[in-house]
PDB file of C-alpha atoms in Angstrom:
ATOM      1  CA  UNK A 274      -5.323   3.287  16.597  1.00  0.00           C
ATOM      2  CA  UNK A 275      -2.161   2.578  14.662  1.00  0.00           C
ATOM      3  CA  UNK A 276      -0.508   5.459  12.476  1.00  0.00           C
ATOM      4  CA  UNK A 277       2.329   6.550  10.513  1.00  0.00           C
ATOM      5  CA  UNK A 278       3.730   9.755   9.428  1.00  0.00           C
ATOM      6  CA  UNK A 279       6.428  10.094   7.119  1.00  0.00           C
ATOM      7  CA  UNK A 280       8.548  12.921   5.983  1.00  0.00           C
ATOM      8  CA  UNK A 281       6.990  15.350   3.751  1.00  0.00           C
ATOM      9  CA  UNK A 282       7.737  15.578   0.133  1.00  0.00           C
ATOM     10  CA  UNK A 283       8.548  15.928  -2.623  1.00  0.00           C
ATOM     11  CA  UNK A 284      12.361  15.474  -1.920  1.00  0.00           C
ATOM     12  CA  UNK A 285      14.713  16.463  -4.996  1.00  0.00           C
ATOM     13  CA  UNK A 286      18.353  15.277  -4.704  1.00  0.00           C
ATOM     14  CA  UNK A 287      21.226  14.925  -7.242  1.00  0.00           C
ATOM     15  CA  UNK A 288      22.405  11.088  -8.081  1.00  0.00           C
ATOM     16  CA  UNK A 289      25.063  10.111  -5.707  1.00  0.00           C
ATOM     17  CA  UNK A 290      23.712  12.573  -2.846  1.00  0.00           C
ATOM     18  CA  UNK A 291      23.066  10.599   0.593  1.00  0.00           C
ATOM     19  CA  UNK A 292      18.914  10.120   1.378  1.00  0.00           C
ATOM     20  CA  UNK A 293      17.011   9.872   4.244  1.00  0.00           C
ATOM     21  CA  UNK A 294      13.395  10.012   4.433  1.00  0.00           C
ATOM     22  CA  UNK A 295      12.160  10.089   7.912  1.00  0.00           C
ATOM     23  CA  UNK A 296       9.148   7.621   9.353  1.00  0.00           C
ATOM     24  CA  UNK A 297       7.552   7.703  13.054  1.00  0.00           C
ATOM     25  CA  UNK A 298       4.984   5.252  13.963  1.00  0.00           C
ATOM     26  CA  UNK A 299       2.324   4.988  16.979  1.00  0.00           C
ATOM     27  CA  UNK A 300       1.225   1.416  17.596  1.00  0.00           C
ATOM     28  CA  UNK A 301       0.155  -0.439  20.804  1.00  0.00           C
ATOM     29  CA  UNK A 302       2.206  -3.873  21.037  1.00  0.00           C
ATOM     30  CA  UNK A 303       5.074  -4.930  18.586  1.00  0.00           C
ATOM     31  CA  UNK A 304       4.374  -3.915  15.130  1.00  0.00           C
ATOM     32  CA  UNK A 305       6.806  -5.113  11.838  1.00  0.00           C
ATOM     33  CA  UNK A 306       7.872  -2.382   9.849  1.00  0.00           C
ATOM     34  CA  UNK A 307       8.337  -2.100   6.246  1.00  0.00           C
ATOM     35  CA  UNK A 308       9.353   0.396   3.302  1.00  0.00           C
ATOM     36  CA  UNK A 309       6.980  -0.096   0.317  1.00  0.00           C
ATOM     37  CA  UNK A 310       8.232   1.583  -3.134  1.00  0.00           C
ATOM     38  CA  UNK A 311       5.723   3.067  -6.049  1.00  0.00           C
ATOM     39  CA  UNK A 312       7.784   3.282  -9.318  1.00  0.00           C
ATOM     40  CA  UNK A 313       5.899   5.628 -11.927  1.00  0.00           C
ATOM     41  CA  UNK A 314       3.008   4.038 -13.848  1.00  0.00           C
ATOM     42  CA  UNK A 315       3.232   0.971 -11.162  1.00  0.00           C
ATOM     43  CA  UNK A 316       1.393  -0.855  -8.409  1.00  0.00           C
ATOM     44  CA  UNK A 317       3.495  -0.711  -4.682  1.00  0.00           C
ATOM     45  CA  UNK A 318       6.357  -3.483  -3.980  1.00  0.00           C
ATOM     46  CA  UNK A 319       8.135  -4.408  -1.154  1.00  0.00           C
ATOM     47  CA  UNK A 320      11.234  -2.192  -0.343  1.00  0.00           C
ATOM     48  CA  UNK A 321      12.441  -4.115   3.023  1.00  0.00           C
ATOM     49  CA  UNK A 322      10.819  -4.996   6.733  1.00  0.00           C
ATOM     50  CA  UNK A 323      11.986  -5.258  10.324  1.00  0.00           C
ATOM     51  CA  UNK A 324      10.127  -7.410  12.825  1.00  0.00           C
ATOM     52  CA  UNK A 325      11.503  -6.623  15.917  1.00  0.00           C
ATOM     53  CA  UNK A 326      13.457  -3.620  17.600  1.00  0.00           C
ATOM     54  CA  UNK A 327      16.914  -3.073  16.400  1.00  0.00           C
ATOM     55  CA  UNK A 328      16.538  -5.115  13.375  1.00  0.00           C
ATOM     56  CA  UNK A 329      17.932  -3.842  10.391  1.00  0.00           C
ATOM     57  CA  UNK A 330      16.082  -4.194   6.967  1.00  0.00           C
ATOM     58  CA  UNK A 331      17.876  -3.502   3.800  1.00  0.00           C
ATOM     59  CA  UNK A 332      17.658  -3.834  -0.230  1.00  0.00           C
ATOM     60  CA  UNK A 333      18.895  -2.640  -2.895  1.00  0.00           C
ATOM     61  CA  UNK A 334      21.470  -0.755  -1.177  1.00  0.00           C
ATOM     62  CA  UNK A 335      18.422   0.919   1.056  1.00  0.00           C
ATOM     63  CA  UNK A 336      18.620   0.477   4.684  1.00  0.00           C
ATOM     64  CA  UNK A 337      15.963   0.944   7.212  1.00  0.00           C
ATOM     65  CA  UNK A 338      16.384  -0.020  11.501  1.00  0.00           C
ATOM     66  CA  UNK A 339      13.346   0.074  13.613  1.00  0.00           C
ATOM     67  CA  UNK A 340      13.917   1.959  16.679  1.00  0.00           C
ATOM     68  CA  UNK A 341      11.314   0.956  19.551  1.00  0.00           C
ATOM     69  CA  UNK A 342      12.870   4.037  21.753  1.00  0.00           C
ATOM     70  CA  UNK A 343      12.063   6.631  19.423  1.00  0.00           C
ATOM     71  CA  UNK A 344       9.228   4.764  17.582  1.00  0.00           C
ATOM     72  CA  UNK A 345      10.961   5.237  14.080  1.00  0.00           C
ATOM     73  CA  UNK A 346      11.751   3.536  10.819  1.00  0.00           C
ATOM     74  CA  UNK A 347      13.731   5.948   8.815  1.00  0.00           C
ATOM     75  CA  UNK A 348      14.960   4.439   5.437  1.00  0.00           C
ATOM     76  CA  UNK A 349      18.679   5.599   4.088  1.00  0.00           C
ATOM     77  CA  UNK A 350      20.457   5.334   0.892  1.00  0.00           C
ATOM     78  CA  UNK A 351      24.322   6.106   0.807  1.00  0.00           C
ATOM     79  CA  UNK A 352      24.183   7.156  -3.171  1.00  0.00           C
ATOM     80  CA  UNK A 353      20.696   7.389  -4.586  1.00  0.00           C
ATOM     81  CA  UNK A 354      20.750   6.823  -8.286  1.00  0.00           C
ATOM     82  CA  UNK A 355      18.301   8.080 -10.924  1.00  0.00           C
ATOM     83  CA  UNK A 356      16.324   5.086 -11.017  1.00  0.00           C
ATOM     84  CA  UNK A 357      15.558   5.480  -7.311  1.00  0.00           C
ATOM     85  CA  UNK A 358      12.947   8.029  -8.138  1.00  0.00           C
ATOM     86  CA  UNK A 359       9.637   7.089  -7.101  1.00  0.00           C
ATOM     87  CA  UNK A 360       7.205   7.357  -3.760  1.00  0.00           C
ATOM     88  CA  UNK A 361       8.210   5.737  -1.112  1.00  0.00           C
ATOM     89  CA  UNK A 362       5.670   4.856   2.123  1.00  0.00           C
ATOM     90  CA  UNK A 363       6.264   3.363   5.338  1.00  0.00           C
ATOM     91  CA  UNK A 364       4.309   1.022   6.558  1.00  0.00           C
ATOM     92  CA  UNK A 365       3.289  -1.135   9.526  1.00  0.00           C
ATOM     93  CA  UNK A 366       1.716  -4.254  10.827  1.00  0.00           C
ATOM     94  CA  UNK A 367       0.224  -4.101  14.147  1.00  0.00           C
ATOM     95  CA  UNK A 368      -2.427  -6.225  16.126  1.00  0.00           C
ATOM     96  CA  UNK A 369      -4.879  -5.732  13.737  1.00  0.00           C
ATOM     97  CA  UNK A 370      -3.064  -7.247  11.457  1.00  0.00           C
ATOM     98  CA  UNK A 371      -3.324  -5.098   8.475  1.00  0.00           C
ATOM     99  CA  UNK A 372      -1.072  -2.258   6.725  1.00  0.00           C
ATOM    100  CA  UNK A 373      -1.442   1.062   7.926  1.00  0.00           C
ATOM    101  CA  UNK A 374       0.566   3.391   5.583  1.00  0.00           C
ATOM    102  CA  UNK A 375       2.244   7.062   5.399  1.00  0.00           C
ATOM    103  CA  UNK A 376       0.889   9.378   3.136  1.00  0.00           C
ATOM    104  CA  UNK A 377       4.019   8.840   0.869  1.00  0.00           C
ATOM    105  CA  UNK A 378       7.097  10.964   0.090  1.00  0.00           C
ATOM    106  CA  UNK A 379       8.005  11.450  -3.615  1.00  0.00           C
ATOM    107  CA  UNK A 380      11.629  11.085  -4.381  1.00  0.00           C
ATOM    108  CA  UNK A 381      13.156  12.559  -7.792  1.00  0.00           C
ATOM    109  CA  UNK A 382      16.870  12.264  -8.111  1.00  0.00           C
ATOM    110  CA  UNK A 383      18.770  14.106 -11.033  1.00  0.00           C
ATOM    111  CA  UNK A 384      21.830  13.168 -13.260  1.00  0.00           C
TER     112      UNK A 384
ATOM    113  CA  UNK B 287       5.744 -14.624 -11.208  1.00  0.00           C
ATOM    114  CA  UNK B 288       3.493 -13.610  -8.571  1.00  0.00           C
ATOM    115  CA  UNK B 289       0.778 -11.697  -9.886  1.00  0.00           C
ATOM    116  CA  UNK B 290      -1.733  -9.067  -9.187  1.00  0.00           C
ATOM    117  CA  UNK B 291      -4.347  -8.130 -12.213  1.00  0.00           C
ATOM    118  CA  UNK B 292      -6.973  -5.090 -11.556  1.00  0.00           C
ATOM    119  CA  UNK B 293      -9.095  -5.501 -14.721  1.00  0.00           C
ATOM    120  CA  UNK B 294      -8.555  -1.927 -16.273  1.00  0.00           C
ATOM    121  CA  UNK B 295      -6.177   0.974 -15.664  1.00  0.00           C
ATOM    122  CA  UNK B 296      -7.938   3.542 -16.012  1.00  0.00           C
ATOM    123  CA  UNK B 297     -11.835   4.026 -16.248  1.00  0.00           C
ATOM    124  CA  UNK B 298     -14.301   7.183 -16.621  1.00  0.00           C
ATOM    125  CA  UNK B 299     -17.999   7.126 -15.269  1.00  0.00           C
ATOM    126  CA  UNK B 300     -20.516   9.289 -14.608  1.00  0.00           C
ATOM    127  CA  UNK B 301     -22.151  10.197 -11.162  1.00  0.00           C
ATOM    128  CA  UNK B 302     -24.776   8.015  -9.844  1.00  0.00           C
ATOM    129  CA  UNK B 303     -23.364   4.973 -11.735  1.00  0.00           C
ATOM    130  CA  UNK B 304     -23.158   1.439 -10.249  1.00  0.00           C
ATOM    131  CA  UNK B 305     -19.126   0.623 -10.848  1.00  0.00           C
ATOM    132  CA  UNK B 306     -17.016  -2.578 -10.459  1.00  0.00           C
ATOM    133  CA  UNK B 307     -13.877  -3.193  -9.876  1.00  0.00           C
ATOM    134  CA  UNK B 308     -11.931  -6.278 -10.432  1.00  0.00           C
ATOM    135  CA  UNK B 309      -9.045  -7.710  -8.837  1.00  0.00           C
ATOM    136  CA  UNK B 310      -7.437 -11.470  -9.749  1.00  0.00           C
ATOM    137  CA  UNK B 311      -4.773 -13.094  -7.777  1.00  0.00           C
ATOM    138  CA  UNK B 312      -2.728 -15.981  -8.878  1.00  0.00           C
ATOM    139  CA  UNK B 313      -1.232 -16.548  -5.868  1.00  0.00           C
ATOM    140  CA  UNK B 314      -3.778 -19.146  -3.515  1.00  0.00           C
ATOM    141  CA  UNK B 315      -3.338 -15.842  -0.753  1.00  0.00           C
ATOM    142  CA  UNK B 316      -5.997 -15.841   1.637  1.00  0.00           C
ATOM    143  CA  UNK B 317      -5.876 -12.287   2.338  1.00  0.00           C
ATOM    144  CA  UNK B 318      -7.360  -9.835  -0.158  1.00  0.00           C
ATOM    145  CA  UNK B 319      -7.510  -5.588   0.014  1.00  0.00           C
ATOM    146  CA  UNK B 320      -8.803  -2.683  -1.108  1.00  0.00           C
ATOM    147  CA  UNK B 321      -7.285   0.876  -0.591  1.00  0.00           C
ATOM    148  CA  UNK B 322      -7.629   4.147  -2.719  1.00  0.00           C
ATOM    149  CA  UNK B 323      -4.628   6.408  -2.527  1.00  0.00           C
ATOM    150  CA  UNK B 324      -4.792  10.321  -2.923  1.00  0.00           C
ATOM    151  CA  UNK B 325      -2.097  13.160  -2.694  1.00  0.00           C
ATOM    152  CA  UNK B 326      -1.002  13.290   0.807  1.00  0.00           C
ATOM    153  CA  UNK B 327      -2.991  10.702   2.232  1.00  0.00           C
ATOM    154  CA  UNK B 328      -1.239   7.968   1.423  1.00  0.00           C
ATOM    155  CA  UNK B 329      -3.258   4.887   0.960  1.00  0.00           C
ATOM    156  CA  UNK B 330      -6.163   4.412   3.008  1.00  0.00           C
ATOM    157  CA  UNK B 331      -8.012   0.939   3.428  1.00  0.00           C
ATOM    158  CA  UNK B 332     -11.558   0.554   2.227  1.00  0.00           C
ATOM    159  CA  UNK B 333     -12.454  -3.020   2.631  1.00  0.00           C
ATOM    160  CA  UNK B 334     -10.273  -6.439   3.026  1.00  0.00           C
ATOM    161  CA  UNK B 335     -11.078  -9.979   3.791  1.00  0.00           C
ATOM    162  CA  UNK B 336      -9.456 -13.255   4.900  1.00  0.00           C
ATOM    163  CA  UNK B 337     -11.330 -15.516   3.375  1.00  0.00           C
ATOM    164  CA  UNK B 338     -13.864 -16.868   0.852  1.00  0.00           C
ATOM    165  CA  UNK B 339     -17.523 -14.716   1.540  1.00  0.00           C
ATOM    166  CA  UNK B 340     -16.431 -12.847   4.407  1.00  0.00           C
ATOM    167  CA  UNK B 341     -15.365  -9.591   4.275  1.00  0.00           C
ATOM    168  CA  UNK B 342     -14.338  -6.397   7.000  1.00  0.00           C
ATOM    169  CA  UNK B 343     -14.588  -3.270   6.820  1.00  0.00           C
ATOM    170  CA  UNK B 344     -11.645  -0.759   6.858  1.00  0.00           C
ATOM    171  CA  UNK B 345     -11.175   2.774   7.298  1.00  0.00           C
ATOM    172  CA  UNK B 346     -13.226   4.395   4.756  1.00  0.00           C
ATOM    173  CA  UNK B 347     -15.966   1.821   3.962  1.00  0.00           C
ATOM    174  CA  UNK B 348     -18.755   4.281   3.165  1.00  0.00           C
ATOM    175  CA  UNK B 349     -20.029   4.355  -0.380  1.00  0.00           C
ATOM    176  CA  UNK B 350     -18.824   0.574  -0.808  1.00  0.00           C
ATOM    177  CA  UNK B 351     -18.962  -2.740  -1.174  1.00  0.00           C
ATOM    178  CA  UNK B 352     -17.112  -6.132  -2.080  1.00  0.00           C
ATOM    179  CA  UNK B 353     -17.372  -9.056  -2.809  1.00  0.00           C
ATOM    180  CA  UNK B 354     -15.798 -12.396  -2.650  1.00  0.00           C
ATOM    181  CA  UNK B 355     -17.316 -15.449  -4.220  1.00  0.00           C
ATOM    182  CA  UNK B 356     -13.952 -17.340  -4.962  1.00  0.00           C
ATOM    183  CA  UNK B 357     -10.103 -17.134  -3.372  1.00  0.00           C
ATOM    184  CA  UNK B 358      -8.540 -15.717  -5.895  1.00  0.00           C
ATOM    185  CA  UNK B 359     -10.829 -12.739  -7.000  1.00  0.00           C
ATOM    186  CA  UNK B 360     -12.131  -9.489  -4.871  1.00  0.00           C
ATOM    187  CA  UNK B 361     -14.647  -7.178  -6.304  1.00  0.00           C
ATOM    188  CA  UNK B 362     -14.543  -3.751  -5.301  1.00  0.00           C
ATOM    189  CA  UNK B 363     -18.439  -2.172  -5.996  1.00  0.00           C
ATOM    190  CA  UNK B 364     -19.192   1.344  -5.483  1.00  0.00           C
ATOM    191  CA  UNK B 365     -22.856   1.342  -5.536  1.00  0.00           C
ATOM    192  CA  UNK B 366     -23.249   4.924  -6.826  1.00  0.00           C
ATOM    193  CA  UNK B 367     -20.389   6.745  -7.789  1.00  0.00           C
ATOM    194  CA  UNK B 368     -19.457  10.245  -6.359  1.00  0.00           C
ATOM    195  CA  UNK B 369     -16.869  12.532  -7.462  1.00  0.00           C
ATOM    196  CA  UNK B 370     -15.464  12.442  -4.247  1.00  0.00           C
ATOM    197  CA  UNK B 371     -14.744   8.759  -5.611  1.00  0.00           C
ATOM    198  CA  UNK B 372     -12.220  10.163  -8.108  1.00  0.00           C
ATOM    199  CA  UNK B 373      -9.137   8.370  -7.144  1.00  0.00           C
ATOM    200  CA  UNK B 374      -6.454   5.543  -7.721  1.00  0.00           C
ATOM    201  CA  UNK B 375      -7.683   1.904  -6.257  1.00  0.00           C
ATOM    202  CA  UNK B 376      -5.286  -0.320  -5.009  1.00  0.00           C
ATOM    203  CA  UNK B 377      -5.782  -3.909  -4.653  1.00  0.00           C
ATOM    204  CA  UNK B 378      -3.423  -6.076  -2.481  1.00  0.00           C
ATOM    205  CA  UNK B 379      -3.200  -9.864  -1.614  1.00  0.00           C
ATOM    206  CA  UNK B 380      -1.138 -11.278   1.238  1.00  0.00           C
ATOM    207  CA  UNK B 381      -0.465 -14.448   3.324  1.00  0.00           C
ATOM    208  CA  UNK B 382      -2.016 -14.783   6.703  1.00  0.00           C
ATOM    209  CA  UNK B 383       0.352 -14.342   9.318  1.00  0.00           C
ATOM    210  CA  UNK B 384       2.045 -11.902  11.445  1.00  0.00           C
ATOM    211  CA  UNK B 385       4.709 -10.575   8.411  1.00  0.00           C
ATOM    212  CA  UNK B 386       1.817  -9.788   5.755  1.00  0.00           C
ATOM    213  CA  UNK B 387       4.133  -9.194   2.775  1.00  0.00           C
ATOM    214  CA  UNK B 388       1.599  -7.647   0.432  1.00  0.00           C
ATOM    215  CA  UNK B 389       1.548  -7.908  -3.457  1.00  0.00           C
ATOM    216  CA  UNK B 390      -0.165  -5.177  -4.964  1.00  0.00           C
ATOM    217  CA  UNK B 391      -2.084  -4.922  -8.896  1.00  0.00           C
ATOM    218  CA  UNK B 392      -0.885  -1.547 -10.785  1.00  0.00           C
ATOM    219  CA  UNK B 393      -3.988   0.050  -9.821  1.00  0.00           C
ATOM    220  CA  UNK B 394      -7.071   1.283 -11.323  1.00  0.00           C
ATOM    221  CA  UNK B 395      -7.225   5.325 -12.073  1.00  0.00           C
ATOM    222  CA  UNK B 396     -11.016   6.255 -11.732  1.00  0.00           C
ATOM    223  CA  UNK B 397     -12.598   9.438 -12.592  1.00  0.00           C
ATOM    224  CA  UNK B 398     -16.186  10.342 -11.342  1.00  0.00           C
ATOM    225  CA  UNK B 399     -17.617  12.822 -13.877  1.00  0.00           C
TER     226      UNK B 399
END
C-alpha cells in the first residue's frame, strides 16, 4: 500500500537558518503530493501540493518539488522565522484516493 | 470562511463508556474523515465516507464506528472506550476529486481513564 516517511524530529534551528525536512513516498501510479502544517493548539492546513513530477509547490516562502526518480517531496525554507514553528507532515494522494500521512516532524525555530 | 467544528476540545471518560464525537462542516464537501494522531505515528485514518449513509473503513477501524445521517455532519462513535483510545481525533472534509485539498476541525483531545 501507499506510505510516507518523513524526516525524524524534533528539528531545532535559529530564525534565519536554511530548513529542509526530508519526505520519501512509496505509491503505485501517480500520486499528488502535499505539505500539511499543525500550528500549536490547531487543526492541520494546507502548506502546498504538486500533482505531477517536477512540479514545484510553494507558500509562504516554503518550497517543495516532487521528484518521481527518487520518489521524494522534501519541503525547504531559505530563512525560517519564529512563527514557522510547528509540525509539519507530508502527505499523499494515491489511487485510493485518500491522504496517507508521515508521522510528522516538529519544527521549533529560535530568535 | 471555510469551516471545520469538532464539538469539544478536549473530553475525559472512563473505560467501557459509549463516546461520540462530533464533526460539522459548512462547506457542502462530500468527503468526510476521521484520523487519530499520536507521537510518531503521524495521523492514521479510522473511518471516511463519500457520501450521505455510506461509510469505509480505513486503517485502524477496530473499536469504531460512524455515522452519517446528513452531508454536512460525521459522527465518530467508539462503542466502548479503551485506554488505548487515549488520543487526538482529527476530522477532515474534502472535495471529491483527484487533488483532495482537505480542511481539517482543531481536533478533539480524548483521554480514556
Amino acid at each position: 500500500g501507499d506510505s510516507v516517511t518523513q524526516m525524524e524530529g524534533p528539528v531545532t534551528l535559529s530564525e534565519e537558518a536554511f530548513l529542509t525536512i526530508n519526505c520519501t513516498y512509496t505509491a503505485t501510479g501517480y500520486p499528488s503530493l502535499f505539505w500539511y502544517v499543525q500550528y500549536p493548539g490547531e487543526g492541520l492546513q494546507l502548506l502546498l501540493k504538486a500533482t505531477k513530477a517536477d512540479d514545484k509547490g510553494s507558500n509562504k516562502g516554503f518550497e517543495a518539488t516532487y521528484r518521481k526518480e527518487t520518489t521524494s517531496f522534501h519541503l525547504e525554507k531559505g530563512s525560517v522565522q519564529v512563527s514557522d514553528s510547528a509540525v509539519y507532515f507530508c502527505a499523499l494522494s494515491g489511487s485510493a484516493r485518500q491522504l496517507t500521512f508521515g508521522s510528522g516532524t516538529q519544527l521549533t525555530v529560535l530568535p | 470562511d471555510v469551516k471545520v467544528t469538532q464539538s469539544s476540545r478536549y473530553l475525559v471518560k472512563r473505560t467501557g463508556e459509549k463516546v461520540f464525537l462530533e464533526c460539522v462542516q459548512d462547506m457542502d464537501h462530500e468527503n468526510m474523515f476521521w484520523y487519530r494522531q499520536d507521537p510518531g505515528l503521524g495521523l492514521r485514518l479510522i473511518y471516511f465516507s463519500y457520501d450521505v449513509k455510506m461509510k469505509e473503513k480505513g486503517d485502524i477501524p477496530e473499536g469504531y464506528s460512524v455515522s452519517r445521517e446528513k452531508k454536512e455532519r460525521f459522527s465518530l462513535i467508539l462503542e466502548s472506550a479503551s485506554t488505548n483510545q487515549t488520543s487526538m481525533y482529527l476530522c477532515a472534509s474534502s472535495l471529491p476529486g483527484r487533488l483532495p485539498e482537505a480542511f481539517f476541525g482543531q481536533g478533539t483531545r480524548l483521554t480514556v481513564v
